[in-house]
mmCIF file of C-alpha atoms and ligand atoms in Angstrom:
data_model
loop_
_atom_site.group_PDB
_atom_site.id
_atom_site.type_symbol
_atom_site.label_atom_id
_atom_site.label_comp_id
_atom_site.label_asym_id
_atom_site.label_seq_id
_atom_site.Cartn_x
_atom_site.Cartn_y
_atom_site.Cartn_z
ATOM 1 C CA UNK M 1 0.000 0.000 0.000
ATOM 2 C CA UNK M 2 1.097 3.411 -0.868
ATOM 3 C CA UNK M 3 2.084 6.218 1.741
ATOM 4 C CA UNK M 4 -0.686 8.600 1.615
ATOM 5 C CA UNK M 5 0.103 11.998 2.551
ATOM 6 C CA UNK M 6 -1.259 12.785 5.479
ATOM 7 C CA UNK M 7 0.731 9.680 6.637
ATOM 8 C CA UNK M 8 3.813 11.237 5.581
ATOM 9 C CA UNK M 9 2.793 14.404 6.986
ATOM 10 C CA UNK M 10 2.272 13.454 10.238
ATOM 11 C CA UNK M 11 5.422 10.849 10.634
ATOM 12 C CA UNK M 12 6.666 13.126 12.384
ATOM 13 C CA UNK M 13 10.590 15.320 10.908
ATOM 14 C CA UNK M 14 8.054 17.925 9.594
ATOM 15 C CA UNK M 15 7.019 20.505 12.169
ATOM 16 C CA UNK M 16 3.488 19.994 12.687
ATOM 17 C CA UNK M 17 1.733 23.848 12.144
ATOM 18 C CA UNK M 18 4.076 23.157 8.844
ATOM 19 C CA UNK M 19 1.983 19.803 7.976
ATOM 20 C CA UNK M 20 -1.068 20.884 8.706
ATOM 21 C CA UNK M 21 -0.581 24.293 6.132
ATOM 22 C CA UNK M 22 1.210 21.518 3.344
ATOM 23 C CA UNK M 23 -1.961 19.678 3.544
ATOM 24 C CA UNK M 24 -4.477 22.769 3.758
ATOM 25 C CA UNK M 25 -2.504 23.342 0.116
ATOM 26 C CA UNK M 26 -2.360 20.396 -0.728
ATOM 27 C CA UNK M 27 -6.520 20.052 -0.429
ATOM 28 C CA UNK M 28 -7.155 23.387 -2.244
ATOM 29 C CA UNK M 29 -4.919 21.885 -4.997
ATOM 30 C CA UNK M 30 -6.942 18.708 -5.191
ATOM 31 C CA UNK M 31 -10.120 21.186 -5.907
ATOM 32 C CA UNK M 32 -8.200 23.241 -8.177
ATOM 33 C CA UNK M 33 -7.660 20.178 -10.155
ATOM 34 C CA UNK M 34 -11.255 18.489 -10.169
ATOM 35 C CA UNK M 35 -12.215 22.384 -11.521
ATOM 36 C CA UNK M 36 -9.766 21.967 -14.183
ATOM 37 C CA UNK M 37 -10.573 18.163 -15.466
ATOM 38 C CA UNK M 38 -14.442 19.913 -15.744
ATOM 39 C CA UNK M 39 -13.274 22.355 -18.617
ATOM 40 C CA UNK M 40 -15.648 23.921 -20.520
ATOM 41 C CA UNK M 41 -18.252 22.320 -18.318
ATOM 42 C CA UNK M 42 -17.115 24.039 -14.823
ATOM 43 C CA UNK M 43 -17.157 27.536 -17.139
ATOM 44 C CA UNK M 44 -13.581 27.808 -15.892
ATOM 45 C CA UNK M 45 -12.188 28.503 -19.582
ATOM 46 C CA UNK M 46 -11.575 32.321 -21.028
ATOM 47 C CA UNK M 47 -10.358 35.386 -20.219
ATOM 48 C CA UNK M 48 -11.769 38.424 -17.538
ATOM 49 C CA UNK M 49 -11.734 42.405 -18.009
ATOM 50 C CA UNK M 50 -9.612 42.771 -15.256
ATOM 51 C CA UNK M 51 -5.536 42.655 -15.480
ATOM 52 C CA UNK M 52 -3.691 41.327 -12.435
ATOM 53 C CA UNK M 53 -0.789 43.992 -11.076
ATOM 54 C CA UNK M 54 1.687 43.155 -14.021
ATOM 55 C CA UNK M 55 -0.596 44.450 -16.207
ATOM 56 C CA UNK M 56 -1.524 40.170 -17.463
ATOM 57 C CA UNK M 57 -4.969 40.045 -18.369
ATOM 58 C CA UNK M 58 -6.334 37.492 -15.854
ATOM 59 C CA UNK M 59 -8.195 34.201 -17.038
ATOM 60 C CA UNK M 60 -10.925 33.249 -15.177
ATOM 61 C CA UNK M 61 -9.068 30.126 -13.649
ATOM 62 C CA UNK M 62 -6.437 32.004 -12.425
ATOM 63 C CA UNK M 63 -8.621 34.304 -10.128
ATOM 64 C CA UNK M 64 -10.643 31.147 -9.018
ATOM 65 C CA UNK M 65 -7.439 29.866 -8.088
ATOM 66 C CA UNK M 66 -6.250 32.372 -6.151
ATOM 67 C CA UNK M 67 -9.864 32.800 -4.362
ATOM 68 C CA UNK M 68 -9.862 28.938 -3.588
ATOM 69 C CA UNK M 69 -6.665 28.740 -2.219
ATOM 70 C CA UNK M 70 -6.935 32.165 -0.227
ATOM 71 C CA UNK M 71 -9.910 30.747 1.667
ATOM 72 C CA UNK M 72 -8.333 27.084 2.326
ATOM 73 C CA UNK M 73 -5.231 28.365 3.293
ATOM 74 C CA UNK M 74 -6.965 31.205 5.963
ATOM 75 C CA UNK M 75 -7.942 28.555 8.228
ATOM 76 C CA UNK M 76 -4.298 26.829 8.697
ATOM 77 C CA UNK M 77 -3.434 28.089 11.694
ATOM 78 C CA UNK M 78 0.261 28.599 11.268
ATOM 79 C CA UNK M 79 -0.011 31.117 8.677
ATOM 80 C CA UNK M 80 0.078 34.583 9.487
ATOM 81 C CA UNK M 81 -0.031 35.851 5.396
ATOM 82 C CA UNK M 82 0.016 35.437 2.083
ATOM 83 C CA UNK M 83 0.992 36.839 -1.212
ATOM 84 C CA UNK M 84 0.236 35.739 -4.933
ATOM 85 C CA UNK M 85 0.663 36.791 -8.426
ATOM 86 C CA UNK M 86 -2.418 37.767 -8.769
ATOM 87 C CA UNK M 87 -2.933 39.968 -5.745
ATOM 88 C CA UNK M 88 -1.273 43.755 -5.411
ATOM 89 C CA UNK M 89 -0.424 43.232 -2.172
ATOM 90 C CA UNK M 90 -0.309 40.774 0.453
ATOM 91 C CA UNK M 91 -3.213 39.353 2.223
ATOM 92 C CA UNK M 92 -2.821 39.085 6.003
ATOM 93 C CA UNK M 93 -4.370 36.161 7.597
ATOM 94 C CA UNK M 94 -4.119 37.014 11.559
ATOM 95 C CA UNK M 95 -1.953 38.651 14.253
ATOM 96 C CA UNK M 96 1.572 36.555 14.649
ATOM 97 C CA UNK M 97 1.107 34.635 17.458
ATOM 98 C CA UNK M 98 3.323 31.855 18.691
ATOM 99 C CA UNK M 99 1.558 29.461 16.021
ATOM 100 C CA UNK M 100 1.112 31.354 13.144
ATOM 101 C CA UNK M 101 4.854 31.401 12.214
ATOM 102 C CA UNK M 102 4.646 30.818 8.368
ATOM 103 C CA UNK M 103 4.207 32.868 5.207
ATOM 104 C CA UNK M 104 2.935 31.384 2.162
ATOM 105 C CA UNK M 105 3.656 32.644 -1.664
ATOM 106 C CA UNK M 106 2.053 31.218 -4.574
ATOM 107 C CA UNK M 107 1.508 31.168 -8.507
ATOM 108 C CA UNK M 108 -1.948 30.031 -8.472
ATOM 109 C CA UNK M 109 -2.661 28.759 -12.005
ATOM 110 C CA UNK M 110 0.800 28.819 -13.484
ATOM 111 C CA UNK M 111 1.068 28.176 -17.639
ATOM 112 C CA UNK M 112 -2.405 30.805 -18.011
ATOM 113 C CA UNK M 113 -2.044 30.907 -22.199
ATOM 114 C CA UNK M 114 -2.051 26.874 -21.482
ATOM 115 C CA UNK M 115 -5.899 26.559 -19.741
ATOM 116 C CA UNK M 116 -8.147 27.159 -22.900
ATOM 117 C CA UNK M 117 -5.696 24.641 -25.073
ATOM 118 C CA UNK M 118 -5.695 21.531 -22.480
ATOM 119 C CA UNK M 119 -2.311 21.697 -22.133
ATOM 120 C CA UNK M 120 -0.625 21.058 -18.199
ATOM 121 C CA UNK M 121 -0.731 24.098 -16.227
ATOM 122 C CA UNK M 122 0.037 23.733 -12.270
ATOM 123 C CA UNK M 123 0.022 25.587 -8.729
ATOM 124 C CA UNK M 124 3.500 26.662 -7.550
ATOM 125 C CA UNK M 125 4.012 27.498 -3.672
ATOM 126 C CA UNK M 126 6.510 28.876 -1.091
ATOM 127 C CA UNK M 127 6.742 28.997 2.879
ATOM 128 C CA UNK M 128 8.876 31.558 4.510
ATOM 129 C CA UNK M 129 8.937 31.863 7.896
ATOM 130 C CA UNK M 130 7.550 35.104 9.940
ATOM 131 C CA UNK M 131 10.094 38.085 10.747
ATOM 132 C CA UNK M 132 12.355 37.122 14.242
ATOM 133 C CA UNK M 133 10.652 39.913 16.270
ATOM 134 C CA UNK M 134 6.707 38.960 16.001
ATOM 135 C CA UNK M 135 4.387 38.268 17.125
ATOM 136 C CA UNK M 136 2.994 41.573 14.949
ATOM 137 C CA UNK M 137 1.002 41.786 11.750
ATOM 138 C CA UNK M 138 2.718 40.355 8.571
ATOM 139 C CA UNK M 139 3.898 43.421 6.173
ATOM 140 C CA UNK M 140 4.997 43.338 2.651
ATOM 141 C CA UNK M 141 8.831 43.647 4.215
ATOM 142 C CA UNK M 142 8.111 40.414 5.774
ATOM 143 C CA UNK M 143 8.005 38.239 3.041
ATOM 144 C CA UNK M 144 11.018 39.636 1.251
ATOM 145 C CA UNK M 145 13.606 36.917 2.400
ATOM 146 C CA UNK M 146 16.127 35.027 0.038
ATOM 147 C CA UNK M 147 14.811 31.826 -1.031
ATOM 148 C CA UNK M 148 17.371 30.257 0.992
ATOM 149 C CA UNK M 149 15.223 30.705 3.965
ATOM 150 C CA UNK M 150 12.072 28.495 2.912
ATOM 151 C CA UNK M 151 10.776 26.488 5.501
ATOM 152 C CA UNK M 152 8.760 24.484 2.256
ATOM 153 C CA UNK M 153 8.137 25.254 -1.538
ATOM 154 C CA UNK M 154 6.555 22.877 -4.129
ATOM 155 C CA UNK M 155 4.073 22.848 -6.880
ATOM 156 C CA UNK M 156 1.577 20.705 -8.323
ATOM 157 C CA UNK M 157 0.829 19.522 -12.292
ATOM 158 C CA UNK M 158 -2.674 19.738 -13.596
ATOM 159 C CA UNK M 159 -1.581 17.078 -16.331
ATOM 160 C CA UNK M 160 -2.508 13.935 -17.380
ATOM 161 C CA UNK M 161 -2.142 12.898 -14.005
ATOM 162 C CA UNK M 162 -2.094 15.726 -10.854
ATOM 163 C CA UNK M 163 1.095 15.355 -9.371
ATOM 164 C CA UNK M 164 2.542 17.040 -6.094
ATOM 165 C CA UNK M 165 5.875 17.859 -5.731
ATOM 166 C CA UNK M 166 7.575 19.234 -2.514
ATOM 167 C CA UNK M 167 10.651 20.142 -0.147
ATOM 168 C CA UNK M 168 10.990 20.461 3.303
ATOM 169 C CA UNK M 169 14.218 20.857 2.892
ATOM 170 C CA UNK M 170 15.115 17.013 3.813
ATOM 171 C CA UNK M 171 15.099 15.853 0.071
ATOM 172 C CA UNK M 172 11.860 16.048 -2.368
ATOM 173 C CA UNK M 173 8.674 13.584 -2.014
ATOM 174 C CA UNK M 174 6.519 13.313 -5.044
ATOM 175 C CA UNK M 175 2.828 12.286 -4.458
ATOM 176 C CA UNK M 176 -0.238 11.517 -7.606
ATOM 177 C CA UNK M 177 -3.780 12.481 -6.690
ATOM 178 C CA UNK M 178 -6.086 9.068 -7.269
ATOM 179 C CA UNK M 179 -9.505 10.622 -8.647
ATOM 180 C CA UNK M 180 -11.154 7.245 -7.745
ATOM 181 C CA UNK M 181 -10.317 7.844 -3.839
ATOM 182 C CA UNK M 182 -9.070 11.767 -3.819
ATOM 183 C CA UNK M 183 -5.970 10.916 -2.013
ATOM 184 C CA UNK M 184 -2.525 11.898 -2.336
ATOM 185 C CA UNK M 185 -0.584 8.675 -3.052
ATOM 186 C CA UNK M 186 3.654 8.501 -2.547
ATOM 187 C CA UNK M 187 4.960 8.135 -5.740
ATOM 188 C CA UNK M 188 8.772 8.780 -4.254
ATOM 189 C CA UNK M 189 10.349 10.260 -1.778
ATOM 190 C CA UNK M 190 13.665 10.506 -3.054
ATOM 191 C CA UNK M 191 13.458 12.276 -6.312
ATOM 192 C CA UNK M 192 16.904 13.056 -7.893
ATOM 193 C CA UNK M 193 17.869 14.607 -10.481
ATOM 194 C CA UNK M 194 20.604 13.419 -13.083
ATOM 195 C CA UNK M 195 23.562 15.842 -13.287
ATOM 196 C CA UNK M 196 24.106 15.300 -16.920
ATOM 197 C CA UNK M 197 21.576 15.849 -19.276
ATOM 198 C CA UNK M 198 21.373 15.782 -23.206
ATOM 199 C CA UNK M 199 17.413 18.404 -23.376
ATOM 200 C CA UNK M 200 17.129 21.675 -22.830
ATOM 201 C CA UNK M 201 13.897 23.785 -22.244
ATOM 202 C CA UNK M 202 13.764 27.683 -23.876
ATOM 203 C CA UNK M 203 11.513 29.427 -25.847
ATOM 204 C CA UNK M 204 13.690 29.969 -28.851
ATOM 205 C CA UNK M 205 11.800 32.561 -30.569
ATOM 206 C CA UNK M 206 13.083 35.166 -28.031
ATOM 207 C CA UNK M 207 16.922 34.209 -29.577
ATOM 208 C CA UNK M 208 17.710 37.491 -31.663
ATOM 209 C CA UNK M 209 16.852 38.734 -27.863
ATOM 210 C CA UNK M 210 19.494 36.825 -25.795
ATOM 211 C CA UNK M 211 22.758 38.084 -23.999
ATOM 212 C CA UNK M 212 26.391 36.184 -25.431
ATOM 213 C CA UNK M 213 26.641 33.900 -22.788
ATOM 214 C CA UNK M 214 22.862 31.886 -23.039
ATOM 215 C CA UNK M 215 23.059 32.521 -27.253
ATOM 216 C CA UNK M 216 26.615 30.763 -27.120
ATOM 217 C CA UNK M 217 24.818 27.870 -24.442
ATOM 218 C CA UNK M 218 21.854 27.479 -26.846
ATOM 219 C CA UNK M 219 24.240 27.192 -29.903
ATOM 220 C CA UNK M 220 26.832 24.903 -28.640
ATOM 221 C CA UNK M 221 23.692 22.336 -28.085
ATOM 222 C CA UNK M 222 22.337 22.867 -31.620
ATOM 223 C CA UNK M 223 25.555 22.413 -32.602
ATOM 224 C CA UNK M 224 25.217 18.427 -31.657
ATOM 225 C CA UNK M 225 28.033 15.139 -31.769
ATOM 226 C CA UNK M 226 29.909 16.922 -33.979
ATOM 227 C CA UNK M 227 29.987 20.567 -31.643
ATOM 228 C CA UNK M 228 31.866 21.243 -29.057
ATOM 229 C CA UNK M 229 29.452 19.533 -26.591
ATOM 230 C CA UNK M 230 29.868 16.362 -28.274
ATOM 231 C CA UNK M 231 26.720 15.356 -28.262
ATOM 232 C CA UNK M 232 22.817 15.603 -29.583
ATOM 233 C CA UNK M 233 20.785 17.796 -27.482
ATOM 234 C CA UNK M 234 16.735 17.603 -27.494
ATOM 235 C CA UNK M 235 14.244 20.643 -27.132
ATOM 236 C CA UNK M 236 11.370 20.518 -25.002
ATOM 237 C CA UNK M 237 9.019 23.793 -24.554
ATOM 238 C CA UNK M 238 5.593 23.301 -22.726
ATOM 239 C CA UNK M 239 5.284 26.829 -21.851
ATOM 240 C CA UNK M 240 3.938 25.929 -18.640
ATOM 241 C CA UNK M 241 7.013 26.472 -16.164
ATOM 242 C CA UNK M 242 5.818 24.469 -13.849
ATOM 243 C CA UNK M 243 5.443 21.321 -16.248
ATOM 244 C CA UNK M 244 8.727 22.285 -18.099
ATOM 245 C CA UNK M 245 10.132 21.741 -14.053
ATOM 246 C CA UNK M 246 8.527 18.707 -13.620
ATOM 247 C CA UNK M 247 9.752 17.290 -16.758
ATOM 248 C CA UNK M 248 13.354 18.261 -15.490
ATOM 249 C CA UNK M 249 12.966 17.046 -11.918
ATOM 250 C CA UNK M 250 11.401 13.624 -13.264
ATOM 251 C CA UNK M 251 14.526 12.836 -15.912
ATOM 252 C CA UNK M 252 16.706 16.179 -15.908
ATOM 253 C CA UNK M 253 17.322 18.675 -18.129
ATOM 254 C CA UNK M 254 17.767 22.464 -18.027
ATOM 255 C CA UNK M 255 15.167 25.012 -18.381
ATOM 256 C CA UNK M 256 15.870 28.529 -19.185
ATOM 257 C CA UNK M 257 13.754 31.579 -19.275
ATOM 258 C CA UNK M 258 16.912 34.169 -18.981
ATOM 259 C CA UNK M 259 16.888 38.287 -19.449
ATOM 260 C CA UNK M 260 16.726 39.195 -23.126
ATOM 261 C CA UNK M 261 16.890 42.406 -24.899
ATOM 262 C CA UNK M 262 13.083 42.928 -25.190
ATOM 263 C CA UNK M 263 12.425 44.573 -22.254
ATOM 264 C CA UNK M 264 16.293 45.232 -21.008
ATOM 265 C CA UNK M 265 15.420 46.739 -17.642
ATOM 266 C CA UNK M 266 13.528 43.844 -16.697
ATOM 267 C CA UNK M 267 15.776 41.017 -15.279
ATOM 268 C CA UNK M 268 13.420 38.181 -16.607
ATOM 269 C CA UNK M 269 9.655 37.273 -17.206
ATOM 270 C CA UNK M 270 9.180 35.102 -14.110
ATOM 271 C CA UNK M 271 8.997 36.248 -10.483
ATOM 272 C CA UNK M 272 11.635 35.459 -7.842
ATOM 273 C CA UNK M 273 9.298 34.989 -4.853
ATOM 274 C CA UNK M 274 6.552 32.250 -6.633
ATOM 275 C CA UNK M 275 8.022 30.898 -9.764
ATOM 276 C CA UNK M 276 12.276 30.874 -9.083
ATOM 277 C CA UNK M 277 12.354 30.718 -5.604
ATOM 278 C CA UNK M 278 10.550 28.019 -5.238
ATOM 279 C CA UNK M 279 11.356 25.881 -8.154
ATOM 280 C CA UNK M 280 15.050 26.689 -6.599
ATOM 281 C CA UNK M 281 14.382 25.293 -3.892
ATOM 282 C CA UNK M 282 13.051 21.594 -5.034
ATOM 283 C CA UNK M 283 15.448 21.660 -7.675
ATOM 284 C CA UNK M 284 18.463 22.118 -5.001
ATOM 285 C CA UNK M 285 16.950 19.735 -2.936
ATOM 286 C CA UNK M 286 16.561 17.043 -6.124
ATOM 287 C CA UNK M 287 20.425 17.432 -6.399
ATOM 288 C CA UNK M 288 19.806 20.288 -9.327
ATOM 289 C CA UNK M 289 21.475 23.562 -9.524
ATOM 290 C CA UNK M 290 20.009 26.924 -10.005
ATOM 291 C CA UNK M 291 21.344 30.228 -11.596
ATOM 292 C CA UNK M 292 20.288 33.913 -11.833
ATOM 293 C CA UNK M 293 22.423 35.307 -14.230
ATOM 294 C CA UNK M 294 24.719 36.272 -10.992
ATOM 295 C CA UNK M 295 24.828 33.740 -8.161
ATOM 296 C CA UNK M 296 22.394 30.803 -6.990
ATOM 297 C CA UNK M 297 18.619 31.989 -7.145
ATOM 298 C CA UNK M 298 18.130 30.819 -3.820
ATOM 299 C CA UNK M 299 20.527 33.715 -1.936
ATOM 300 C CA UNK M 300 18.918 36.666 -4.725
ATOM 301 C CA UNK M 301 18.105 39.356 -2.235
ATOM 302 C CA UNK M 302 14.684 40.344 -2.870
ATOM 303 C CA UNK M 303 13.182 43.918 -3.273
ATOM 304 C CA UNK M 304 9.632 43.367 -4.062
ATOM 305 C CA UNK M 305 6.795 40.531 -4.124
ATOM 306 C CA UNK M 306 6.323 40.424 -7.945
ATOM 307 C CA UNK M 307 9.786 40.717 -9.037
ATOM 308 C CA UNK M 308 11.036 39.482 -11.642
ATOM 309 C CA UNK M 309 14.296 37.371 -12.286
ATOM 310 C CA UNK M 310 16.511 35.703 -14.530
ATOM 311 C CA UNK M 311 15.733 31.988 -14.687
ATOM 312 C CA UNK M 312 18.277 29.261 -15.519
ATOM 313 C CA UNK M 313 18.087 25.943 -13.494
ATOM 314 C CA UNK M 314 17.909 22.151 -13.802
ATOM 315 C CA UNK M 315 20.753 19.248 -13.916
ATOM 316 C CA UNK M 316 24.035 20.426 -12.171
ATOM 317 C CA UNK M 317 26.463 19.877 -14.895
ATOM 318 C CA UNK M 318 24.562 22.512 -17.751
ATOM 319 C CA UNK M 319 23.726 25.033 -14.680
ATOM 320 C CA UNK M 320 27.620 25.165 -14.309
ATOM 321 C CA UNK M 321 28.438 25.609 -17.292
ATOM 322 C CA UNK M 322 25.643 28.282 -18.043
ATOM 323 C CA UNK M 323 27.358 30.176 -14.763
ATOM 324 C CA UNK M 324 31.010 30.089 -16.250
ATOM 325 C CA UNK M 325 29.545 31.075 -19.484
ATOM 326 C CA UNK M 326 28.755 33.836 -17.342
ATOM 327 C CA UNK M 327 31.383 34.283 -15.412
ATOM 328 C CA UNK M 328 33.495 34.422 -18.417
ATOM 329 C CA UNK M 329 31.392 37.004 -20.413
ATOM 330 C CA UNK M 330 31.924 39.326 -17.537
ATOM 331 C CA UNK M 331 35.738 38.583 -16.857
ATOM 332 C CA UNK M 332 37.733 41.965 -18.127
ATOM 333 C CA UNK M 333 39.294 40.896 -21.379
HETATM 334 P P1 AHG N 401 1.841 32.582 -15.607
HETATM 335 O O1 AHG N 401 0.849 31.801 -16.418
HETATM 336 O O2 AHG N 401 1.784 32.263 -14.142
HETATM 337 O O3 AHG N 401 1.808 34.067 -15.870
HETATM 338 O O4 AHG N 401 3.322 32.083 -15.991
HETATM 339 C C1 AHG N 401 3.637 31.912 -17.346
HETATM 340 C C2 AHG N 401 5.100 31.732 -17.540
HETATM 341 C C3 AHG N 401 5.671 30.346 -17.320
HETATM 342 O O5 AHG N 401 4.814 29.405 -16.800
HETATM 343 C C4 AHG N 401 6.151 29.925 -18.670
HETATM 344 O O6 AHG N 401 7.369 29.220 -18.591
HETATM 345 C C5 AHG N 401 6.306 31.208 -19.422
HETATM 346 O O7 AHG N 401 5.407 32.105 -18.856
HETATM 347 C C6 AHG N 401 6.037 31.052 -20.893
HETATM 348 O O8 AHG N 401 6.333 32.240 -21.502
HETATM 349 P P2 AHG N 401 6.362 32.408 -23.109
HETATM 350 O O9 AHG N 401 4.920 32.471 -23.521
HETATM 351 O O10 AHG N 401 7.089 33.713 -23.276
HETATM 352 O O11 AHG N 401 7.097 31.227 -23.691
HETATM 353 MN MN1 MN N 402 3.579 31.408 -13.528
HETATM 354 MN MN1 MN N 403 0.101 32.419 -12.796
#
């Protein structure tokens, strides 16, 4: 018999206010994904009016989200606030007191242009802890720690099968959802990630766009057995980070969504504190690597809730040699 999750939950290594908010998200993910598998029959499909505070027109699934997992989450109570893509600010939950210690972060329908075409699209989260000095409200300046101090981050894939994902820093578990039973079922808890890796994951019409260092990367795999790398190289490009990730934390690989020339001032598309960060964090913990165009993702120092960030992580060996591509492009000549 499989380990269900609440077993693993509550075996005890995983604080328990900590459990008890994993499988509050866990549960609003399971509804997420029954709303999902309805389609066009839940009227979940389709775009609203309204635009989200990075000016992305919001689909109607990715306010439900948000709404669904904003009221399961409220009654865990070790979480003092919260903070999503698709809210301006954060959402305060209660006073700090000595049990609500945790913040929570989330993407709630990540891979939006992916709904309408039945393609995977997932839920991406992160816990942080509270600031040292509550018990106080939670403010904005709260939840701006480096990834590198999650107490938890994960995601889950709306695919052919709903899979959960997640760290608690101890390694990665990875758990299906049976629709016959609606329990979370251990598929592993020891996912690892191969340090070599012959696929890569970009969205190659942005190349005229890229800096030296990822345009030399990108070329040197095209370039196959007979380029420098020595070898074929595949292409994968979901356009749904989170099951791009999965694919990588499954069998490796290296995904990249890095700064190009489009919109120079902005360091990426994605956003460090509910796409990178947390992705960072299980692909660390899988034995990946992860790169921001400067120094691991995981010690970026952040300076606001929907900021964006360079995005290069995956098996060890490419993220290396992505950062002394770096490194070298930099190095005074
Ligand atoms: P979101 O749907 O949460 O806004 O995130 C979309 C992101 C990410 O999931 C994906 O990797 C990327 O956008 C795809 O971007 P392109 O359409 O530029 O390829
Ligand atoms: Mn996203
Ligand atoms: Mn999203």
């Amino acid at each position: 018999m499989a380990v269900t999750l609440d077993q693993h939950l509550s075996a005890g290594g995983i604080e328990p206010g900590l459990a008890r908010l994993l499988a509050v998200v866990a549960d609003a993910c399971a509804d997420i994904s029954a709303l999902v598998r309805r389609g066009a029959a839940g009227e979940i499909l389709g775009a609203l009016e309204s635009e989200n505070v990075q000016g992305e027109v919001q689909k109607k699934l990715d306010v439900i989200s948000n709404d669904l997992l904003i009221e399961a989450c409220a009654k865990a109570p070790a979480l003092a606030g919260m903070a999503s893509e698709e809210m301006d600010t954060i959402h305060p939950v209660r006073p700090v007191s000595a049990e609500a210690r945790y913040l929570l972060l989330f993407d709630p329908l990540d891979g939006s242009s992916n709904i309408d075409v039945n393609v995977s699209i997932g839920t991406i989260f992160s816990v942080l802890p509270v600031a040292a000095d509550a018990p106080r409200e939670a403010t904005e300046a709260d939840f701006l720690q480096p990834g590198r101090n999650q107490a938890a981050a994960g995601y889950v894939v709306y695919g052919p099968q709903t899979t959960l994902v997640f760290t608690t820093g101890q390694g990665v578990s990875a758990f299906t959802l049976d629709p016959k039973t609606d329990q979370w079922l251990q598929v592993t808890d020891a996912v690892a990630i191969p340090r070599e890796t012959k696929e890569f994951a970009i969205n190659a019409s942005n190349m005229r766009h890229w800096a030296p260092p990822v345009r030399g990367y990108i070329e040197d795999c095209l370039a196959g057995e007979t380029g420098p790398r020595g070898k074929n190289f595949n292409m994968r490009w979901v356009a749904s980070m989170v099951a791009d990730v999965h694919r990588i934390v499954m069998r490796g690989g290296v995904f990249l969504y890095p700064w190009d020339a489009r919109e120079p001032n902005r360091a990426g598309k994605l956003r460090l504190m509910y796409e990178a960060n947390p992705m960072a964090f299980v692909i660390e913990q899988a034995g990946g690597a992860s790169f921001d165009g400067f120094g691991p993702t995981l010690d970026a120092k952040p300076t606001g809730l929907h900021q964006r960030v360079s995005v290069m992580l995956g098996s060890a060996a490419e993220v290396e040699r992505l950062q002394a591509l770096h490194e070298k492009a930099l190095a005074p000549a």
